[in-house]
């Protein structure tokens, strides 16, 4: 009863003043990771971003935050990243596992299962699912010890909601992200750590193809989403205001997954 009373008295706020937040996969200035880092910074968090290339330092300089280079599919590099962030900023309290979303530099493998090589399968699983696993494992212990934390994983509508031919590996990985989210949420719920995921549909970024843009125009809202719109959903789930939400998937797709058929 005492815990329930304390929860009711806690302020419902979106602010993250003083909290250390890590956003992975934020190397593109037009991407979801960058937009999320900017929003968390504006909410008062001390933000770190990480990607696999040194361009992350340019993004960090633009935002006035701290950048790190690491291969998040490598267990040792994730451990070294955790130590470096702790030394420079403090213990991570908010983790956004955005790494893995495709880009022109790292395109999605598009082949039917019959033609998909095992190495291609593993590559998609590693960058879209293993990265979230390794980072969550590296930082969740400290959150649990402090009794507060937020983990938000980036899934997608492809996999958990729908799928297209030739994207089996990507869809399987993103469906796995939802499973990881729910399992971790139940493991950490008693420790004050909330774990959720956001599943974007068609989002317009610099990496969007003509086909993807056309798909966005066909949504009930009539356009693709923007990185800022996804970032707003992520930021809410990172905030104290989301204290009674855990193990959930928030779909951000302009209503596309709800529509049963297209009427003209």
Short mmCIF file of C-alpha atoms in Angstrom, two decimals:
data_model
loop_
_atom_site.label_atom_id
_atom_site.label_comp_id
_atom_site.label_asym_id
_atom_site.label_seq_id
_atom_site.Cartn_x
_atom_site.Cartn_y
_atom_site.Cartn_z
CA UNK A 1 0.00 0.00 0.00
CA UNK A 2 2.90 2.36 0.77
CA UNK A 3 4.39 1.80 -2.71
CA UNK A 4 1.02 2.47 -4.33
CA UNK A 5 0.63 5.70 -2.38
CA UNK A 6 4.13 6.84 -3.37
CA UNK A 7 3.38 6.12 -7.04
CA UNK A 8 0.21 8.21 -6.87
CA UNK A 9 2.11 11.11 -5.31
CA UNK A 10 4.95 11.02 -7.86
CA UNK A 11 4.80 13.89 -10.36
CA UNK A 12 3.62 13.00 -13.86
CA UNK A 13 6.25 14.69 -15.99
CA UNK A 14 7.96 14.30 -19.31
CA UNK A 15 11.14 15.91 -18.00
CA UNK A 16 14.36 13.90 -17.74
CA UNK A 17 16.49 16.51 -16.01
CA UNK A 18 19.91 15.18 -15.07
CA UNK A 19 19.28 11.62 -16.23
CA UNK A 20 21.87 9.96 -18.46
CA UNK A 21 20.41 8.64 -21.72
CA UNK A 22 22.02 6.55 -24.45
CA UNK A 23 20.60 6.44 -27.98
CA UNK A 24 22.15 3.88 -30.31
CA UNK A 25 22.25 4.16 -34.08
CA UNK A 26 22.15 7.95 -34.28
CA UNK A 27 24.67 8.57 -37.05
CA UNK A 28 22.27 10.00 -39.62
CA UNK A 29 21.15 13.63 -39.17
CA UNK A 30 17.81 12.70 -40.77
CA UNK A 31 17.15 9.53 -38.80
CA UNK A 32 15.04 8.43 -35.86
CA UNK A 33 18.04 8.08 -33.55
CA UNK A 34 19.18 11.66 -34.12
CA UNK A 35 15.67 13.03 -33.65
CA UNK A 36 15.32 11.02 -30.43
CA UNK A 37 18.63 12.24 -29.05
CA UNK A 38 17.64 15.84 -29.75
CA UNK A 39 14.28 15.40 -28.03
CA UNK A 40 15.78 13.72 -24.95
CA UNK A 41 18.34 16.50 -24.75
CA UNK A 42 15.56 19.08 -24.87
CA UNK A 43 13.83 17.25 -22.01
CA UNK A 44 16.91 17.76 -19.84
CA UNK A 45 18.74 14.47 -20.23
CA UNK A 46 22.50 14.17 -20.52
CA UNK A 47 22.63 12.30 -23.81
CA UNK A 48 25.19 9.98 -25.36
CA UNK A 49 24.87 8.65 -28.90
CA UNK A 50 26.72 5.81 -30.59
CA UNK A 51 27.16 4.42 -34.10
CA UNK A 52 29.68 2.34 -35.98
CA UNK A 53 31.43 5.24 -37.73
CA UNK A 54 33.22 8.40 -36.66
CA UNK A 55 30.50 10.57 -38.18
CA UNK A 56 28.77 10.16 -34.81
CA UNK A 57 31.12 12.85 -33.49
CA UNK A 58 29.71 15.31 -36.05
CA UNK A 59 26.17 14.51 -34.90
CA UNK A 60 27.20 14.88 -31.26
CA UNK A 61 28.81 18.27 -31.93
CA UNK A 62 25.65 19.47 -33.69
CA UNK A 63 23.54 18.53 -30.67
CA UNK A 64 26.02 19.51 -27.97
CA UNK A 65 26.09 15.98 -26.56
CA UNK A 66 28.61 13.13 -26.35
CA UNK A 67 29.35 10.65 -29.14
CA UNK A 68 30.94 7.20 -29.10
CA UNK A 69 31.99 4.77 -31.82
CA UNK A 70 31.28 1.07 -31.25
CA UNK A 71 30.16 -2.07 -33.05
CA UNK A 72 27.12 -3.05 -31.02
CA UNK A 73 27.10 -6.58 -32.43
CA UNK A 74 30.42 -7.14 -30.61
CA UNK A 75 30.00 -8.13 -26.95
CA UNK A 76 33.39 -6.74 -25.91
CA UNK A 77 32.78 -3.38 -27.59
CA UNK A 78 29.41 -3.02 -25.86
CA UNK A 79 31.11 -3.64 -22.53
CA UNK A 80 33.78 -1.06 -23.30
CA UNK A 81 31.07 1.41 -24.33
CA UNK A 82 29.28 0.94 -21.01
CA UNK A 83 32.50 1.66 -19.12
CA UNK A 84 33.27 4.74 -21.22
CA UNK A 85 29.82 6.27 -20.74
CA UNK A 86 29.94 5.60 -17.01
CA UNK A 87 33.33 7.33 -16.76
CA UNK A 88 32.33 10.39 -18.80
CA UNK A 89 28.65 10.92 -18.00
CA UNK A 90 27.59 8.56 -15.22
CA UNK A 91 25.35 5.52 -15.13
CA UNK A 92 22.85 5.14 -17.97
CA UNK A 93 19.24 5.46 -16.78
CA UNK A 94 17.51 5.68 -20.17
CA UNK A 95 18.42 3.39 -23.07
CA UNK A 96 16.99 3.66 -26.58
CA UNK A 97 17.96 0.67 -28.71
CA UNK A 98 17.59 2.22 -32.15
CA UNK A 99 20.63 0.63 -33.83
CA UNK A 100 19.83 -1.79 -36.62
CA UNK A 101 17.41 0.21 -38.73
CA UNK A 102 18.45 0.11 -42.35
CA UNK A 103 20.20 2.84 -44.29
CA UNK A 104 21.75 3.32 -47.72
CA UNK A 105 25.12 2.42 -46.23
CA UNK A 106 23.72 -0.71 -44.61
CA UNK A 107 20.74 -1.81 -46.68
CA UNK A 108 18.25 -4.47 -45.74
CA UNK A 109 18.84 -7.87 -47.32
CA UNK A 110 15.91 -8.47 -49.69
CA UNK A 111 15.75 -12.09 -50.82
CA UNK A 112 13.17 -14.86 -50.52
CA UNK A 113 14.01 -17.46 -47.92
CA UNK A 114 14.93 -19.95 -50.65
CA UNK A 115 17.76 -17.65 -51.77
CA UNK A 116 18.79 -16.19 -48.42
CA UNK A 117 22.22 -17.29 -47.25
CA UNK A 118 22.81 -18.21 -43.64
CA UNK A 119 25.36 -15.39 -43.30
CA UNK A 120 22.79 -12.88 -44.57
CA UNK A 121 20.22 -14.23 -42.13
CA UNK A 122 22.66 -13.95 -39.22
CA UNK A 123 23.68 -10.44 -40.23
CA UNK A 124 20.07 -9.20 -40.16
CA UNK A 125 19.39 -10.89 -36.81
CA UNK A 126 22.60 -9.53 -35.30
CA UNK A 127 22.13 -5.91 -36.27
CA UNK A 128 18.40 -5.74 -35.54
CA UNK A 129 18.04 -8.02 -32.50
CA UNK A 130 21.42 -8.92 -31.00
CA UNK A 131 22.33 -5.23 -30.65
CA UNK A 132 19.24 -4.65 -28.50
CA UNK A 133 20.00 -7.75 -26.42
CA UNK A 134 23.65 -6.85 -25.79
CA UNK A 135 22.94 -3.22 -24.89
CA UNK A 136 19.97 -4.07 -22.69
CA UNK A 137 22.01 -6.67 -20.83
CA UNK A 138 24.90 -4.24 -20.37
CA UNK A 139 22.81 -1.45 -18.81
CA UNK A 140 19.78 -3.06 -17.15
CA UNK A 141 21.70 -4.20 -14.07
CA UNK A 142 22.65 -0.68 -13.07
CA UNK A 143 19.09 0.54 -13.60
CA UNK A 144 17.74 -2.24 -11.41
CA UNK A 145 20.23 -1.44 -8.66
CA UNK A 146 19.15 2.21 -8.64
CA UNK A 147 15.46 1.30 -8.76
CA UNK A 148 14.60 3.33 -11.85
CA UNK A 149 15.17 3.00 -15.57
CA UNK A 150 13.67 3.09 -19.03
CA UNK A 151 14.52 0.87 -21.99
CA UNK A 152 12.83 1.53 -25.33
CA UNK A 153 13.54 -0.80 -28.22
CA UNK A 154 12.88 -0.03 -31.88
CA UNK A 155 10.84 -2.74 -33.51
CA UNK A 156 8.89 -2.18 -36.75
CA UNK A 157 5.51 -3.00 -38.14
CA UNK A 158 7.30 -5.51 -40.40
CA UNK A 159 7.40 -8.68 -38.34
CA UNK A 160 5.19 -7.96 -35.32
CA UNK A 161 2.25 -6.66 -37.40
CA UNK A 162 2.77 -7.59 -41.06
CA UNK A 163 5.43 -8.65 -43.54
CA UNK A 164 6.37 -8.48 -47.19
CA UNK A 165 8.01 -11.11 -49.39
CA UNK A 166 11.83 -11.09 -49.34
CA UNK A 167 12.15 -9.60 -45.83
CA UNK A 168 11.97 -12.73 -43.68
CA UNK A 169 15.20 -12.07 -41.76
CA UNK A 170 14.33 -8.46 -40.95
CA UNK A 171 10.76 -9.37 -39.99
CA UNK A 172 11.96 -12.21 -37.78
CA UNK A 173 14.46 -9.92 -36.04
CA UNK A 174 11.89 -7.20 -35.37
CA UNK A 175 9.37 -9.72 -34.08
CA UNK A 176 12.18 -10.93 -31.83
CA UNK A 177 12.64 -7.39 -30.52
CA UNK A 178 9.04 -7.45 -29.28
CA UNK A 179 9.59 -10.79 -27.57
CA UNK A 180 12.79 -9.51 -25.94
CA UNK A 181 10.94 -6.37 -24.80
CA UNK A 182 8.15 -8.30 -23.12
CA UNK A 183 10.42 -10.83 -21.43
CA UNK A 184 12.79 -8.15 -20.13
CA UNK A 185 9.85 -6.07 -18.92
CA UNK A 186 8.68 -8.94 -16.74
CA UNK A 187 12.19 -9.57 -15.44
CA UNK A 188 12.69 -5.94 -14.39
CA UNK A 189 9.19 -4.84 -13.37
CA UNK A 190 9.89 -5.27 -9.67
CA UNK A 191 13.05 -3.17 -9.94
CA UNK A 192 11.40 0.00 -11.22
CA UNK A 193 12.64 -0.46 -14.78
CA UNK A 194 10.08 -0.15 -17.58
CA UNK A 195 10.77 -1.77 -20.94
CA UNK A 196 8.72 -0.98 -24.04
CA UNK A 197 9.12 -0.86 -27.79
CA UNK A 198 8.02 1.41 -30.62
CA UNK A 199 7.10 -0.06 -34.01
CA UNK A 200 7.33 2.51 -36.82
CA UNK A 201 5.64 1.98 -40.15
CA UNK A 202 6.80 3.92 -43.21
CA UNK A 203 8.93 6.84 -42.01
CA UNK A 204 10.40 9.40 -44.39
CA UNK A 205 14.18 9.69 -43.94
CA UNK A 206 17.12 10.36 -46.22
CA UNK A 207 17.37 6.59 -46.73
CA UNK A 208 13.76 6.17 -47.89
CA UNK A 209 13.26 4.59 -51.28
CA UNK A 210 10.66 5.70 -53.82
CA UNK A 211 8.70 2.53 -53.05
CA UNK A 212 8.67 3.29 -49.34
CA UNK A 213 7.51 6.86 -49.92
CA UNK A 214 4.67 5.60 -52.10
CA UNK A 215 3.71 3.17 -49.34
CA UNK A 216 3.57 6.09 -46.93
CA UNK A 217 1.28 8.03 -49.26
CA UNK A 218 -1.07 5.07 -49.18
CA UNK A 219 -1.61 5.13 -45.41
CA UNK A 220 -4.93 6.34 -43.96
CA UNK A 221 -3.24 9.59 -42.92
CA UNK A 222 -1.96 9.94 -46.49
CA UNK A 223 1.75 10.47 -45.93
CA UNK A 224 4.82 8.81 -44.44
CA UNK A 225 5.66 9.56 -40.84
CA UNK A 226 8.62 11.68 -39.76
CA UNK A 227 11.54 10.83 -37.47
CA UNK A 228 10.33 13.53 -35.05
CA UNK A 229 6.94 11.82 -34.75
CA UNK A 230 8.60 8.53 -33.84
CA UNK A 231 10.97 10.33 -31.47
CA UNK A 232 8.00 11.87 -29.65
CA UNK A 233 6.60 8.41 -28.96
CA UNK A 234 9.98 7.13 -27.81
CA UNK A 235 10.54 10.13 -25.54
CA UNK A 236 7.18 9.63 -23.85
CA UNK A 237 8.02 6.00 -23.04
CA UNK A 238 11.40 7.18 -21.67
CA UNK A 239 9.77 9.67 -19.32
CA UNK A 240 8.52 9.42 -15.73
CA UNK A 241 5.02 9.98 -17.16
CA UNK A 242 5.13 6.44 -18.60
CA UNK A 243 5.52 4.89 -15.16
CA UNK A 244 2.54 2.51 -15.53
CA UNK A 245 3.43 1.28 -19.01
CA UNK A 246 5.74 -1.71 -19.51
CA UNK A 247 6.03 -4.63 -21.90
CA UNK A 248 4.07 -2.79 -24.59
CA UNK A 249 4.48 -2.13 -28.31
CA UNK A 250 3.41 1.30 -29.56
CA UNK A 251 2.74 1.30 -33.31
CA UNK A 252 3.49 4.56 -35.15
CA UNK A 253 2.23 3.98 -38.69
CA UNK A 254 -0.49 6.47 -39.56
CA UNK A 255 -3.20 3.90 -38.92
CA UNK A 256 -1.96 1.59 -41.67
CA UNK A 257 -2.01 -1.57 -39.56
CA UNK A 258 -5.60 -0.91 -38.45
CA UNK A 259 -7.17 -0.56 -41.86
CA UNK A 260 -8.68 -3.84 -43.07
CA UNK A 261 -9.04 -2.77 -46.69
CA UNK A 262 -8.47 0.33 -48.76
CA UNK A 263 -11.64 2.09 -49.81
CA UNK A 264 -11.70 4.68 -52.58
#
